[in-house]
mmCIF file of C-alpha atoms in Angstrom:
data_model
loop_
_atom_site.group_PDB
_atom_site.id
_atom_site.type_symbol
_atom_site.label_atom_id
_atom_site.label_comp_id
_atom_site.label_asym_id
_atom_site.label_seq_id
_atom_site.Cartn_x
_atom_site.Cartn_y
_atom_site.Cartn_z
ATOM 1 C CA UNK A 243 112.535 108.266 128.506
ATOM 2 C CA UNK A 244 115.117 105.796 130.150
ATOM 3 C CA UNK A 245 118.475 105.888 129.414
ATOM 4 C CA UNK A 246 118.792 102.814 126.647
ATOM 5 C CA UNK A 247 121.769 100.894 126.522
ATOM 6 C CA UNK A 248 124.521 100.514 123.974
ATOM 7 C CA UNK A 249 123.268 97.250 122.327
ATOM 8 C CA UNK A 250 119.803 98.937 121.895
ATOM 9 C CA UNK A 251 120.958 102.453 120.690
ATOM 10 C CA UNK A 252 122.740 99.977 117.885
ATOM 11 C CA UNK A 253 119.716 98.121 117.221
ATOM 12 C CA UNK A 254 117.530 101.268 116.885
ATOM 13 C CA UNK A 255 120.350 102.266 114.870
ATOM 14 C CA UNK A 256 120.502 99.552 111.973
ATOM 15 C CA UNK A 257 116.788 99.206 112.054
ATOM 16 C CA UNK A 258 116.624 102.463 110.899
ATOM 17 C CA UNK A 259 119.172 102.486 108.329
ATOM 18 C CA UNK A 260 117.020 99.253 106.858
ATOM 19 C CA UNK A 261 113.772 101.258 106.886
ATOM 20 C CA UNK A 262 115.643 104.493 105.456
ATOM 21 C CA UNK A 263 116.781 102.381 102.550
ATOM 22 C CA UNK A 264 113.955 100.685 102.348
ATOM 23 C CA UNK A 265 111.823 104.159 102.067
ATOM 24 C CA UNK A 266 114.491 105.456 99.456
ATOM 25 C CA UNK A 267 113.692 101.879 97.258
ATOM 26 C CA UNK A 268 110.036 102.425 97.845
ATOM 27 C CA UNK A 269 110.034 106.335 96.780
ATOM 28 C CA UNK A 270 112.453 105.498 93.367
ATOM 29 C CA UNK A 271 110.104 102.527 92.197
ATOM 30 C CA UNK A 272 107.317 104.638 92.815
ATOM 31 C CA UNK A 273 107.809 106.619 90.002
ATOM 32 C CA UNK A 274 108.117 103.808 87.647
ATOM 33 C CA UNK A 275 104.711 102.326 88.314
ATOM 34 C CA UNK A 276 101.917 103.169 85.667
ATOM 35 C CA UNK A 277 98.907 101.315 87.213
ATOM 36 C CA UNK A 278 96.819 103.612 89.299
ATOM 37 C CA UNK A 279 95.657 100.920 92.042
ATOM 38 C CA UNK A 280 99.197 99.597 92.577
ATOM 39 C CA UNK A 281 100.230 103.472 92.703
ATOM 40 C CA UNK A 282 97.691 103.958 95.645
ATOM 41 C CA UNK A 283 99.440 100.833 97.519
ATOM 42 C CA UNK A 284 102.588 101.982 96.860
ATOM 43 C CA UNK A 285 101.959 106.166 98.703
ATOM 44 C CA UNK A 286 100.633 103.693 101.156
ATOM 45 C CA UNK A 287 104.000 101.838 101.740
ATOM 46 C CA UNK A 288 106.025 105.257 101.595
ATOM 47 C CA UNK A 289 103.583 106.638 104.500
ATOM 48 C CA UNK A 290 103.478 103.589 106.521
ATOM 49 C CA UNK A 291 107.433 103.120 106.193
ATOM 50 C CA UNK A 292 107.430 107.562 107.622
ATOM 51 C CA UNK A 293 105.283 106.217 110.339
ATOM 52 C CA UNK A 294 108.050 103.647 111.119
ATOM 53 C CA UNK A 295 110.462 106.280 111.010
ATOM 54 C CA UNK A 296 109.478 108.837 112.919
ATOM 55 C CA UNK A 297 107.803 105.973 115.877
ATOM 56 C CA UNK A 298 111.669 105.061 116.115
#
């Protein structure tokens, strides 16, 4: 991997600090949503959002 510079490392940086709170949102509301379809398409969110996550 190439040696990234500062201006990137801070980039990578807030982006994932917006998709860490954005998985912590995701995973609270979760638990507050009765419908079972809407349920389904929220997991998918939370795994898609772990995807992001671990790809940065």
């Amino acid at each position: 991997m190439r040696k990234l510079a500062e201006s990137e490392i801070l980039s990578l940086t807030n982006l994932l600090k917006m998709e860490k709170d954005g998985l912590a949102v995701m995973k609270a509301m979760q638990t507050l949503i009765t419908d079972e379809e809407l349920k389904k398409q929220a997991e998918a969110g939370i795994l898609a959002a772990q995807g992001r996550i671990k790809g940065i």
